[in-house]
Coordinates of C-alpha atoms and ligand atoms in Angstrom, one line a residue:
M1 CA 82.3 148.5 116.2
K2 CA 84.1 147.8 113.3
K3 CA 82.0 149.2 110.3
I4 CA 82.9 146.8 106.9
S5 CA 81.9 147.4 103.4
L6 CA 82.3 144.0 101.7
L7 CA 83.1 143.5 98.0
G8 CA 81.8 140.4 96.3
S9 CA 79.5 139.4 98.8
T10 CA 77.6 136.5 96.6
G11 CA 81.2 134.7 96.1
S12 CA 82.8 132.3 98.4
I13 CA 84.9 134.8 100.0
G14 CA 81.6 137.0 100.7
V15 CA 79.5 134.6 101.8
N16 CA 82.1 133.2 104.5
T17 CA 82.9 136.8 105.6
L18 CA 79.2 137.7 106.1
D19 CA 79.4 134.2 107.9
V20 CA 82.4 135.8 110.3
V21 CA 80.1 139.1 110.7
E22 CA 77.4 137.0 111.5
R23 CA 79.0 135.4 114.3
Y24 CA 80.0 138.8 116.3
P25 CA 77.0 140.8 115.9
E26 CA 78.9 143.4 118.8
N27 CA 81.8 144.0 116.8
F28 CA 80.7 144.3 113.2
Q29 CA 78.3 146.2 111.1
I30 CA 78.1 145.6 107.3
C31 CA 77.5 149.3 105.8
A32 CA 78.0 148.3 102.4
L33 CA 78.1 145.4 99.9
S34 CA 78.8 144.9 96.3
A35 CA 78.1 141.9 94.3
G36 CA 78.5 140.7 90.5
S37 CA 75.1 139.3 89.2
N38 CA 73.5 136.9 91.9
V39 CA 70.8 138.8 92.6
E40 CA 68.9 136.6 94.2
L41 CA 71.4 135.8 96.9
F42 CA 72.3 139.4 96.7
A43 CA 69.1 140.6 97.9
Q44 CA 68.8 137.9 100.9
Q45 CA 72.2 139.5 102.3
I46 CA 71.1 143.1 101.8
R47 CA 67.7 142.4 103.6
K48 CA 69.8 140.4 106.8
F49 CA 72.7 142.5 107.3
K50 CA 70.7 145.9 105.9
P51 CA 73.7 147.9 104.6
A52 CA 73.2 151.8 103.7
L53 CA 74.6 151.0 100.2
A54 CA 74.1 148.1 97.8
A55 CA 75.9 148.1 94.3
L56 CA 75.5 145.2 91.6
F57 CA 77.9 145.2 89.2
D58 CA 75.4 143.4 86.6
I59 CA 73.5 146.3 85.2
S60 CA 70.9 144.5 83.1
K61 CA 69.8 143.1 86.4
I62 CA 69.3 146.3 88.6
D63 CA 65.6 146.0 88.4
A64 CA 65.4 142.9 89.3
L65 CA 67.1 143.8 92.4
K66 CA 65.1 146.8 92.9
E67 CA 62.2 145.1 92.8
L68 CA 63.1 142.5 95.2
V69 CA 64.2 144.8 98.0
A70 CA 61.5 147.6 97.6
D71 CA 60.5 147.8 100.9
L72 CA 64.0 148.1 102.4
D73 CA 65.7 151.5 103.1
V74 CA 68.8 150.6 100.9
E75 CA 70.5 153.0 98.4
I76 CA 70.8 151.0 95.1
V77 CA 73.8 151.8 92.8
S78 CA 75.3 149.9 89.9
G79 CA 78.4 148.7 87.2
Q80 CA 82.0 149.8 88.4
E81 CA 80.9 153.2 89.5
G82 CA 78.6 151.7 91.8
A83 CA 81.5 148.9 93.1
V84 CA 83.7 152.4 93.4
S85 CA 80.9 153.7 95.5
A86 CA 80.7 150.9 97.8
A87 CA 85.1 150.4 98.3
S88 CA 84.9 154.4 99.1
Y89 CA 81.6 154.3 101.4
S90 CA 82.5 157.0 103.6
D91 CA 81.4 155.4 106.8
A92 CA 83.5 152.1 106.2
D93 CA 86.6 151.4 108.8
L94 CA 87.3 148.0 106.7
V95 CA 87.0 147.5 103.0
V96 CA 87.2 143.8 102.4
S97 CA 87.3 142.3 98.9
G98 CA 86.1 139.4 97.8
V99 CA 85.8 139.9 94.4
V100 CA 86.8 137.7 91.7
G101 CA 89.5 138.4 89.0
S102 CA 91.0 141.7 87.7
A103 CA 87.5 143.6 88.4
G104 CA 88.8 143.7 92.1
L105 CA 91.4 146.3 90.8
L106 CA 89.5 149.5 90.3
P107 CA 87.7 149.2 93.7
A108 CA 90.9 148.3 95.6
L109 CA 92.7 151.3 94.3
A110 CA 89.3 153.7 95.2
A111 CA 89.4 152.1 98.7
L112 CA 93.0 152.7 99.4
R113 CA 92.4 156.3 97.9
A114 CA 89.6 156.9 100.3
G115 CA 92.3 156.2 102.9
K116 CA 90.7 152.5 103.6
N117 CA 92.3 149.4 105.0
L118 CA 92.0 147.1 102.8
A119 CA 91.3 143.4 103.4
L120 CA 92.3 141.7 100.6
A121 CA 91.1 137.8 99.2
N122 CA 91.3 139.2 95.4
K123 CA 95.3 138.6 94.6
E124 CA 94.7 139.4 91.1
T125 CA 94.8 143.5 91.9
L126 CA 98.3 142.6 93.1
V127 CA 99.4 140.5 90.3
I128 CA 98.4 142.9 87.7
A129 CA 99.0 146.1 89.5
G130 CA 101.3 145.6 92.6
E131 CA 103.5 148.4 92.1
L132 CA 100.6 151.2 91.7
V133 CA 98.3 149.2 95.0
L134 CA 101.4 149.8 96.8
K135 CA 102.2 153.2 95.9
E136 CA 98.5 154.2 96.8
A137 CA 98.4 152.3 100.2
E138 CA 101.7 154.1 100.8
C139 CA 100.4 157.7 99.7
T140 CA 97.5 157.3 102.0
N141 CA 99.0 155.4 104.9
T142 CA 96.7 152.6 104.8
K143 CA 97.4 149.0 105.3
I144 CA 96.7 145.7 103.2
I145 CA 95.8 142.9 105.2
P146 CA 95.7 139.5 103.5
I147 CA 93.0 137.5 103.5
D148 CA 94.5 134.4 101.0
S149 CA 95.5 131.7 103.6
E150 CA 98.9 131.4 102.4
H151 CA 99.5 135.1 102.7
S152 CA 97.7 135.4 106.0
A153 CA 99.8 132.4 106.9
I154 CA 103.0 134.9 106.3
F155 CA 101.5 137.9 107.6
Q156 CA 100.9 136.0 111.1
A157 CA 104.2 134.4 111.1
L158 CA 106.2 137.6 110.3
N159 CA 104.2 138.9 113.4
G160 CA 105.7 142.5 113.6
E161 CA 109.1 141.5 112.5
S162 CA 110.8 143.6 109.8
P163 CA 110.3 142.0 106.4
E164 CA 114.5 142.4 106.0
R165 CA 114.7 139.2 108.5
I166 CA 113.1 137.0 106.1
K167 CA 116.0 134.2 104.1
K168 CA 112.8 132.8 102.3
I169 CA 109.2 132.4 102.1
I170 CA 107.9 129.0 101.8
L171 CA 104.7 129.2 100.2
T172 CA 102.9 125.6 100.1
A173 CA 100.8 124.2 97.4
S174 CA 97.7 121.5 98.0
G175 CA 98.6 120.3 94.4
G176 CA 95.4 120.3 93.5
P177 CA 93.1 117.3 92.7
F178 CA 96.1 116.0 89.6
R179 CA 98.8 116.1 92.2
T180 CA 99.3 112.3 91.2
F181 CA 98.5 112.3 87.9
S182 CA 100.8 111.7 85.2
L183 CA 101.5 114.2 82.2
K184 CA 99.4 111.8 79.9
E185 CA 96.3 111.2 82.4
M186 CA 96.7 114.8 82.6
E187 CA 95.3 115.7 78.6
N188 CA 91.7 115.1 79.2
V189 CA 90.7 115.9 82.5
T190 CA 87.2 116.9 82.3
V191 CA 85.9 120.3 84.2
K192 CA 84.1 118.1 86.7
E193 CA 87.6 116.8 87.8
A194 CA 89.4 119.7 88.0
L195 CA 86.1 120.7 89.8
N196 CA 86.4 118.7 92.6
H197 CA 89.6 120.2 95.1
P198 CA 90.3 117.7 97.7
N199 CA 90.9 120.4 100.4
W200 CA 89.4 123.7 99.8
S201 CA 85.6 124.8 99.1
M202 CA 86.0 127.5 96.4
G203 CA 84.7 129.5 93.3
A204 CA 84.9 127.3 90.0
K205 CA 87.9 130.3 88.5
I206 CA 90.3 129.8 91.6
T207 CA 89.6 125.9 91.8
I208 CA 90.5 125.2 87.9
D209 CA 93.4 128.0 88.8
S210 CA 94.4 125.2 91.8
S211 CA 94.5 122.0 89.3
T212 CA 96.7 123.9 87.3
M213 CA 98.9 125.7 90.0
M214 CA 98.3 128.9 88.1
N215 CA 96.4 129.7 91.5
K216 CA 100.2 128.9 93.2
G217 CA 101.5 130.8 90.5
L218 CA 99.2 134.1 91.0
E219 CA 100.5 133.4 94.9
Y220 CA 104.0 133.8 94.1
I221 CA 103.5 137.2 92.6
E222 CA 101.0 138.4 95.6
A223 CA 103.7 137.3 97.8
K224 CA 106.4 139.1 96.2
W225 CA 104.4 142.3 96.3
L226 CA 103.0 142.1 99.7
F227 CA 106.2 140.7 101.6
G228 CA 109.3 142.4 98.8
V229 CA 110.1 142.2 95.4
D230 CA 113.3 141.0 96.1
T231 CA 112.5 138.3 98.5
N232 CA 112.8 134.7 97.9
V233 CA 109.9 132.6 98.0
E234 CA 109.9 129.1 97.4
V235 CA 106.9 127.0 96.2
I236 CA 106.1 123.8 98.2
V237 CA 104.0 120.9 97.6
H238 CA 101.8 120.3 100.9
A239 CA 98.7 117.9 99.9
Q240 CA 97.6 118.2 103.5
S241 CA 96.9 121.8 103.3
I242 CA 97.8 122.2 107.1
I243 CA 100.6 124.2 107.2
H244 CA 99.5 127.2 105.3
S245 CA 103.0 128.8 104.8
M246 CA 106.2 129.4 106.2
I247 CA 108.6 132.3 106.7
E248 CA 112.4 131.0 107.2
F249 CA 114.4 133.8 108.7
V250 CA 118.0 135.0 108.0
D251 CA 119.1 132.9 111.7
T252 CA 117.6 129.7 109.4
S253 CA 114.8 129.5 112.3
I254 CA 111.3 128.6 110.6
M255 CA 107.9 129.8 111.4
A256 CA 105.0 128.5 110.1
Q257 CA 101.0 128.6 110.5
L258 CA 99.2 125.8 111.1
G259 CA 95.2 125.4 111.1
I260 CA 91.9 123.7 109.7
P261 CA 91.6 124.3 105.7
D262 CA 88.8 126.7 106.3
M263 CA 88.5 130.3 105.1
R264 CA 86.9 131.9 108.3
V265 CA 89.9 131.5 110.0
P266 CA 92.3 134.2 107.6
I267 CA 89.2 136.3 107.2
A268 CA 88.4 136.3 110.8
Y269 CA 92.0 137.2 111.3
A270 CA 92.0 140.2 109.0
L271 CA 88.6 141.5 110.2
T272 CA 89.8 141.3 113.8
Y273 CA 93.4 142.0 113.3
P274 CA 95.5 143.4 115.5
D275 CA 93.3 141.4 118.0
R276 CA 92.0 137.5 118.1
F277 CA 88.8 136.6 118.6
V278 CA 87.5 133.1 120.2
S279 CA 86.0 131.1 117.3
E280 CA 83.7 128.5 117.6
L281 CA 85.4 126.6 114.6
P282 CA 86.9 123.0 115.0
S283 CA 90.5 122.9 116.3
L284 CA 93.2 121.0 114.8
D285 CA 93.5 117.6 115.3
L286 CA 97.1 116.8 114.5
A287 CA 97.1 112.9 115.9
T288 CA 94.4 112.6 113.6
M289 CA 95.9 114.3 111.0
G290 CA 98.9 111.4 111.2
N291 CA 101.2 112.6 108.7
L292 CA 102.1 116.3 107.0
T293 CA 104.1 115.4 103.7
F294 CA 105.9 117.7 101.3
E295 CA 107.6 117.5 97.6
A296 CA 109.0 120.1 95.2
P297 CA 106.7 121.1 92.4
D298 CA 106.5 119.6 89.2
L299 CA 106.9 122.6 86.6
V300 CA 106.8 120.0 83.7
R301 CA 103.2 118.8 84.8
F302 CA 102.5 122.1 86.3
P303 CA 103.6 124.7 83.5
C304 CA 101.5 127.4 84.4
L305 CA 103.3 128.2 88.1
Q306 CA 106.7 128.5 85.8
L307 CA 105.0 130.8 83.7
A308 CA 103.4 132.5 86.3
M309 CA 107.3 133.3 87.8
D310 CA 108.5 134.1 84.7
A311 CA 105.8 136.8 83.9
M312 CA 107.3 138.1 87.6
E313 CA 110.7 138.0 86.6
M314 CA 110.0 139.9 83.4
G315 CA 107.8 141.8 85.1
Q316 CA 106.3 145.2 83.5
T317 CA 102.7 144.4 82.1
M318 CA 103.6 140.5 82.0
P319 CA 102.0 139.5 84.8
A320 CA 98.7 141.5 83.8
V321 CA 98.9 139.5 80.5
L322 CA 99.4 136.2 82.1
N323 CA 96.7 137.2 84.6
A324 CA 94.3 138.2 81.8
A325 CA 95.0 135.1 79.4
N326 CA 94.3 133.1 82.0
E327 CA 91.2 134.0 82.9
I328 CA 90.0 133.9 79.5
A329 CA 91.6 130.2 79.0
V330 CA 90.0 128.8 82.5
Q331 CA 86.6 130.7 81.6
A332 CA 87.1 128.7 77.6
F333 CA 88.1 125.7 79.9
L334 CA 84.8 125.8 81.5
D335 CA 82.8 126.3 78.6
E336 CA 84.2 123.1 77.2
L337 CA 85.9 125.2 74.1
I338 CA 89.1 123.9 74.8
P339 CA 91.0 121.0 76.2
Y340 CA 92.7 121.2 79.9
K341 CA 96.2 121.0 78.4
D342 CA 95.6 124.3 76.2
I343 CA 95.0 126.7 79.1
S344 CA 98.7 126.7 79.9
E345 CA 99.3 127.0 75.8
I346 CA 97.2 129.9 75.6
I347 CA 99.0 131.7 78.0
R348 CA 102.4 130.9 77.0
M349 CA 101.2 132.2 73.3
A350 CA 99.9 135.3 74.5
M351 CA 103.0 136.3 76.7
H352 CA 105.2 135.4 73.8
N353 CA 103.2 137.5 71.5
H354 CA 103.1 140.3 74.2
R355 CA 105.9 143.2 74.2
P356 CA 105.6 144.2 78.0
V357 CA 105.7 148.3 79.0
E358 CA 106.5 150.0 81.6
L359 CA 103.8 150.3 83.9
K360 CA 103.4 154.3 84.8
E361 CA 99.6 154.5 85.9
L362 CA 96.6 152.6 85.5
Q363 CA 95.7 152.8 81.9
D364 CA 99.3 150.7 81.1
V365 CA 97.7 148.1 83.2
L366 CA 94.2 148.2 81.6
D367 CA 95.1 148.4 78.4
A368 CA 97.7 145.1 79.0
D369 CA 94.8 143.2 80.4
L370 CA 92.1 144.6 77.2
W371 CA 95.0 143.3 75.0
A372 CA 95.3 139.8 76.8
R373 CA 91.8 138.9 76.5
E374 CA 91.2 139.7 73.1
E375 CA 94.7 137.6 72.2
A376 CA 93.7 134.7 74.3
T377 CA 90.1 135.0 72.8
K378 CA 91.7 135.0 69.3
L379 CA 94.0 132.4 69.9
I380 CA 91.3 130.2 71.0
T381 CA 89.4 130.9 68.1
V382 CA 91.9 130.1 65.5
T383 CA 93.4 126.9 67.0
H384 CA 89.7 125.2 68.2
Ligands
MG1 MG1 95.4 130.5 98.6

């Protein structure tokens, strides 16, 4: 029986993880849960999965939660410390992080520090503090198992071979809902259009990131940290999202991982690794699929991808600034405060105004993150 602490249980990854856990009641047990602010769903999950510890990030809703689960034997904690308690919960064999955004960093570090293997869906953790996170995992001899479908694909394609044999990683991208839009058409797309992803059903933040291809930019950085910062990573647009990514080895042989676009597949692999369990999900039907297509990404129409590659190249605190400015700009677009095309402009200006510093400790990341949030907010207020 593997005991799991699940962080971000009410988000898209969290809900899918619980779906997987429920399918294998003899193999997995939830010992701790953490969530942001969706009290109603969180209470239902606590009732169903009976964790010993439940952490709610939003302190203002803690009384409402306590009332909803008053009849249950569960310890309720709150705030950032609560999330950290869930992440380092002593009984847990594996911590799964599906937290959205940079809020995932502290719990992820806490899990590794407590000696827990970490199944990571929260890409921001590696984007903003890759160096520190890897150092922590090395010190405590813990493993980071990627859940992000592309990185799970690379992890599976690598299948125990040395990352030194990688010639390049071929990171596939769906291209999102605006893959075929002209630059002019992309200027005034609405929130509703941007939230309509052709292949994947995900949360709002990541769906907008997919439409701007910032998601691929963040994944580019994530891949560098997971598989070697000097590893060559190439992005290719593959509209059908069937090949989840590939590795070309030094002998030019390419290994690809294919499957239906359903997050429960990479989640299950992270939970069962290094084993694989029988799944009731539908098989991929290639004959029905027909064609798989590939094209180079257009960095003019999708400037966010270029900005992310630049941020990784510049290093230090620049990826943290890219990420924080993006979070603020995406939220402003969702709140209809800025037009779609300004998302990349806000990030570009924040990066331009930032003086990167060396990333020596956690505080350097937190300072850069806060600076970028304030800078992006200021840029939005000044220009709109
Ligand atoms: Mg992905």
